[in-house]
């Protein structure tokens, strides 16, 4: 089964998000890795754009934190190993994700991690740095807020975000008191004055690893796979086994449950002005009205597109990695995760 992300085209235009959507599509179509949420194909109809991706039934790490899951050190250690392999892969493709956080790390049914949401990712050309500011403030690296010299940053910002995430998974709180509404000047002051506290129950090796990831100087920060592999705490890791998912996680999501907040999903279905489960009836009515007015041309309700299309020009279906299994619809609009496992359920609310 697969998941489908859909975005209303009119809303994308109104929110000035069209460029980001196609940038995300452009980046994702060139990626395939065991610890990413991989894109299989994309298409659009007259109302929405769709991306068919891996289906991850384990929920995101934010959900499990909200459920008061206390991740053990062994679990977080494996998460770090899997995530650094994904970051190393992105780095080899010159990609900075810029939004690594628990919300954007999904678990599969076996408990392995997968990075998702490339909406604000960017490509880094050789011998240059990125200067645009993007991300979620509590997870953004200090160099992104440095006002004393020209702003510029590189791949190391993702590794800082990994350090913040690892700390939060272990302690259920972040190391710095920074919120989304904290001003840039306040954040810069926090990094200069705050002291990160590490619980005595953590192993000395884990503390040292997180300190290396949370080094405020990006030149000294762990930001390459070799840094991690050479670190004594991880020297005994079988990296081939990690990559092949042969190391079983200690935390496995509960099977037979949604692993997301059903109240939020139901509210999304009720409040959505043009919900997907009513599309069939909506498009049928539109086609009927068009026929009544003797329209010379009626657009097809579902036209498949290449992986990097301009919106107005439909093209032939993709043949690359095209799935042959049942597609499970995953409504990611406005950050909503809604798993619908059969078409009959989609139209249950008609």
mmCIF file of C-alpha atoms in Angstrom, residues 62-227:
data_model
loop_
_atom_site.group_PDB
_atom_site.id
_atom_site.type_symbol
_atom_site.label_atom_id
_atom_site.label_comp_id
_atom_site.label_asym_id
_atom_site.label_seq_id
_atom_site.Cartn_x
_atom_site.Cartn_y
_atom_site.Cartn_z
ATOM 1 C CA UNK A 62 5.831 14.110 17.656
ATOM 2 C CA UNK A 63 2.703 12.005 18.102
ATOM 3 C CA UNK A 64 4.557 9.474 20.238
ATOM 4 C CA UNK A 65 6.067 12.242 22.369
ATOM 5 C CA UNK A 66 2.561 13.617 22.897
ATOM 6 C CA UNK A 67 1.491 10.122 23.959
ATOM 7 C CA UNK A 68 4.160 10.328 26.681
ATOM 8 C CA UNK A 69 6.353 7.659 25.140
ATOM 9 C CA UNK A 70 9.742 7.677 26.855
ATOM 10 C CA UNK A 71 12.304 6.582 24.312
ATOM 11 C CA UNK A 72 15.174 4.582 25.781
ATOM 12 C CA UNK A 73 18.774 5.421 24.965
ATOM 13 C CA UNK A 74 19.185 2.321 22.797
ATOM 14 C CA UNK A 75 16.202 3.365 20.697
ATOM 15 C CA UNK A 76 17.491 6.908 20.213
ATOM 16 C CA UNK A 77 20.954 5.574 19.394
ATOM 17 C CA UNK A 78 19.494 3.534 16.516
ATOM 18 C CA UNK A 79 17.367 6.503 15.398
ATOM 19 C CA UNK A 80 20.525 8.619 15.228
ATOM 20 C CA UNK A 81 22.319 5.958 13.169
ATOM 21 C CA UNK A 82 19.455 5.694 10.692
ATOM 22 C CA UNK A 83 19.001 9.450 10.431
ATOM 23 C CA UNK A 84 22.688 10.198 9.846
ATOM 24 C CA UNK A 85 22.644 7.715 6.957
ATOM 25 C CA UNK A 86 19.713 9.649 5.488
ATOM 26 C CA UNK A 87 21.443 13.010 6.058
ATOM 27 C CA UNK A 88 24.636 11.690 4.486
ATOM 28 C CA UNK A 89 22.615 10.604 1.448
ATOM 29 C CA UNK A 90 20.961 14.029 1.173
ATOM 30 C CA UNK A 91 24.355 15.683 1.531
ATOM 31 C CA UNK A 92 25.683 13.571 -1.351
ATOM 32 C CA UNK A 93 22.804 15.001 -3.417
ATOM 33 C CA UNK A 94 23.657 18.572 -2.266
ATOM 34 C CA UNK A 95 20.364 18.877 -0.366
ATOM 35 C CA UNK A 96 19.777 20.634 2.956
ATOM 36 C CA UNK A 97 16.454 19.568 4.469
ATOM 37 C CA UNK A 98 16.209 22.554 6.867
ATOM 38 C CA UNK A 99 13.305 21.146 8.897
ATOM 39 C CA UNK A 100 14.503 18.055 10.740
ATOM 40 C CA UNK A 101 12.266 17.661 13.816
ATOM 41 C CA UNK A 102 10.049 14.985 15.417
ATOM 42 C CA UNK A 103 7.051 16.108 13.356
ATOM 43 C CA UNK A 104 8.900 15.287 10.120
ATOM 44 C CA UNK A 105 10.240 11.892 11.149
ATOM 45 C CA UNK A 106 7.799 9.050 10.522
ATOM 46 C CA UNK A 107 8.029 5.483 11.783
ATOM 47 C CA UNK A 108 7.214 2.428 9.721
ATOM 48 C CA UNK A 109 5.396 -0.515 11.277
ATOM 49 C CA UNK A 110 8.714 -1.992 12.449
ATOM 50 C CA UNK A 111 9.901 1.199 14.166
ATOM 51 C CA UNK A 112 12.464 2.440 11.624
ATOM 52 C CA UNK A 113 12.623 6.190 10.959
ATOM 53 C CA UNK A 114 11.899 7.997 7.683
ATOM 54 C CA UNK A 115 12.430 11.705 6.969
ATOM 55 C CA UNK A 116 9.533 13.460 5.258
ATOM 56 C CA UNK A 117 8.441 16.980 4.208
ATOM 57 C CA UNK A 118 10.900 18.520 1.754
ATOM 58 C CA UNK A 119 8.757 21.636 1.361
ATOM 59 C CA UNK A 120 11.519 24.030 2.462
ATOM 60 C CA UNK A 121 14.522 21.913 1.466
ATOM 61 C CA UNK A 122 17.111 23.564 -0.751
ATOM 62 C CA UNK A 123 19.903 22.590 -3.117
ATOM 63 C CA UNK A 124 23.415 23.727 -2.227
ATOM 64 C CA UNK A 125 25.782 24.396 -5.093
ATOM 65 C CA UNK A 126 29.481 23.740 -4.641
ATOM 66 C CA UNK A 127 31.588 26.235 -2.680
ATOM 67 C CA UNK A 128 28.606 28.371 -1.718
ATOM 68 C CA UNK A 129 26.434 28.778 1.343
ATOM 69 C CA UNK A 130 22.702 29.260 1.718
ATOM 70 C CA UNK A 131 21.599 32.695 2.920
ATOM 71 C CA UNK A 132 17.802 32.423 2.979
ATOM 72 C CA UNK A 133 16.234 31.793 6.379
ATOM 73 C CA UNK A 134 13.844 28.849 6.621
ATOM 74 C CA UNK A 135 12.981 26.259 9.229
ATOM 75 C CA UNK A 136 11.272 25.788 12.582
ATOM 76 C CA UNK A 137 12.899 28.141 15.095
ATOM 77 C CA UNK A 138 13.393 25.723 18.030
ATOM 78 C CA UNK A 139 15.342 23.397 15.709
ATOM 79 C CA UNK A 140 17.299 25.964 13.695
ATOM 80 C CA UNK A 141 21.075 26.204 14.124
ATOM 81 C CA UNK A 142 22.777 29.258 15.709
ATOM 82 C CA UNK A 143 24.514 30.292 12.475
ATOM 83 C CA UNK A 144 21.097 30.978 10.958
ATOM 84 C CA UNK A 145 20.560 33.749 13.526
ATOM 85 C CA UNK A 146 24.034 35.269 13.571
ATOM 86 C CA UNK A 147 23.669 39.024 13.034
ATOM 87 C CA UNK A 148 27.350 39.927 13.556
ATOM 88 C CA UNK A 149 28.455 38.688 10.148
ATOM 89 C CA UNK A 150 26.821 37.913 6.790
ATOM 90 C CA UNK A 151 24.350 35.067 7.149
ATOM 91 C CA UNK A 152 25.418 31.837 5.507
ATOM 92 C CA UNK A 153 25.094 28.185 6.398
ATOM 93 C CA UNK A 154 25.562 24.712 4.984
ATOM 94 C CA UNK A 155 24.724 21.058 5.681
ATOM 95 C CA UNK A 156 25.682 21.386 9.353
ATOM 96 C CA UNK A 157 22.294 22.967 10.160
ATOM 97 C CA UNK A 158 20.556 19.611 9.638
ATOM 98 C CA UNK A 159 22.948 17.918 12.052
ATOM 99 C CA UNK A 160 22.188 20.561 14.686
ATOM 100 C CA UNK A 161 18.478 19.823 14.217
ATOM 101 C CA UNK A 162 19.254 16.130 14.663
ATOM 102 C CA UNK A 163 20.942 16.925 17.980
ATOM 103 C CA UNK A 164 17.933 18.928 19.187
ATOM 104 C CA UNK A 165 15.624 16.089 18.132
ATOM 105 C CA UNK A 166 17.714 13.408 19.862
ATOM 106 C CA UNK A 167 17.780 15.448 23.083
ATOM 107 C CA UNK A 168 14.015 15.948 22.930
ATOM 108 C CA UNK A 169 13.330 12.252 22.372
ATOM 109 C CA UNK A 170 15.384 11.334 25.426
ATOM 110 C CA UNK A 171 14.097 14.045 27.747
ATOM 111 C CA UNK A 172 10.676 14.955 26.288
ATOM 112 C CA UNK A 173 11.760 18.597 26.167
ATOM 113 C CA UNK A 174 14.171 20.630 24.069
ATOM 114 C CA UNK A 175 17.570 21.806 25.362
ATOM 115 C CA UNK A 176 16.868 25.505 24.679
ATOM 116 C CA UNK A 177 13.780 27.496 25.647
ATOM 117 C CA UNK A 178 12.982 28.723 22.139
ATOM 118 C CA UNK A 179 9.513 28.967 20.626
ATOM 119 C CA UNK A 180 8.229 29.794 17.173
ATOM 120 C CA UNK A 181 7.363 33.334 18.295
ATOM 121 C CA UNK A 182 10.764 33.989 19.922
ATOM 122 C CA UNK A 183 12.484 36.895 18.189
ATOM 123 C CA UNK A 184 15.726 36.465 16.286
ATOM 124 C CA UNK A 185 17.637 38.667 18.734
ATOM 125 C CA UNK A 186 16.319 36.693 21.702
ATOM 126 C CA UNK A 187 17.357 33.426 20.070
ATOM 127 C CA UNK A 188 20.867 34.714 19.402
ATOM 128 C CA UNK A 189 21.067 35.762 23.065
ATOM 129 C CA UNK A 190 19.913 32.323 24.233
ATOM 130 C CA UNK A 191 22.680 30.594 22.290
ATOM 131 C CA UNK A 192 25.275 32.921 23.822
ATOM 132 C CA UNK A 193 24.133 32.634 27.431
ATOM 133 C CA UNK A 194 22.173 29.413 28.012
ATOM 134 C CA UNK A 195 23.728 26.251 29.402
ATOM 135 C CA UNK A 196 22.345 22.915 28.228
ATOM 136 C CA UNK A 197 21.542 20.541 31.094
ATOM 137 C CA UNK A 198 22.145 16.809 30.651
ATOM 138 C CA UNK A 199 20.446 14.355 33.051
ATOM 139 C CA UNK A 200 22.763 12.213 35.150
ATOM 140 C CA UNK A 201 20.897 9.086 34.002
ATOM 141 C CA UNK A 202 22.190 9.467 30.458
ATOM 142 C CA UNK A 203 25.354 7.617 29.552
ATOM 143 C CA UNK A 204 28.475 9.728 29.258
ATOM 144 C CA UNK A 205 28.871 8.559 25.654
ATOM 145 C CA UNK A 206 25.381 9.720 24.636
ATOM 146 C CA UNK A 207 25.948 13.084 26.313
ATOM 147 C CA UNK A 208 29.199 13.555 24.412
ATOM 148 C CA UNK A 209 27.533 12.625 21.116
ATOM 149 C CA UNK A 210 24.717 15.132 21.574
ATOM 150 C CA UNK A 211 27.225 17.786 22.619
ATOM 151 C CA UNK A 212 29.087 17.198 19.346
ATOM 152 C CA UNK A 213 25.835 17.647 17.416
ATOM 153 C CA UNK A 214 24.931 20.754 19.427
ATOM 154 C CA UNK A 215 28.264 22.473 18.946
ATOM 155 C CA UNK A 216 27.394 26.120 18.274
ATOM 156 C CA UNK A 217 30.395 26.518 15.970
ATOM 157 C CA UNK A 218 29.389 24.785 12.710
ATOM 158 C CA UNK A 219 33.043 24.203 11.791
ATOM 159 C CA UNK A 220 33.489 22.055 14.918
ATOM 160 C CA UNK A 221 30.082 20.374 14.843
ATOM 161 C CA UNK A 222 29.619 16.757 13.780
ATOM 162 C CA UNK A 223 28.229 17.176 10.262
ATOM 163 C CA UNK A 224 29.519 14.199 8.286
ATOM 164 C CA UNK A 225 28.883 10.480 8.460
ATOM 165 C CA UNK A 226 32.570 9.837 9.125
ATOM 166 C CA UNK A 227 32.377 11.981 12.277
#
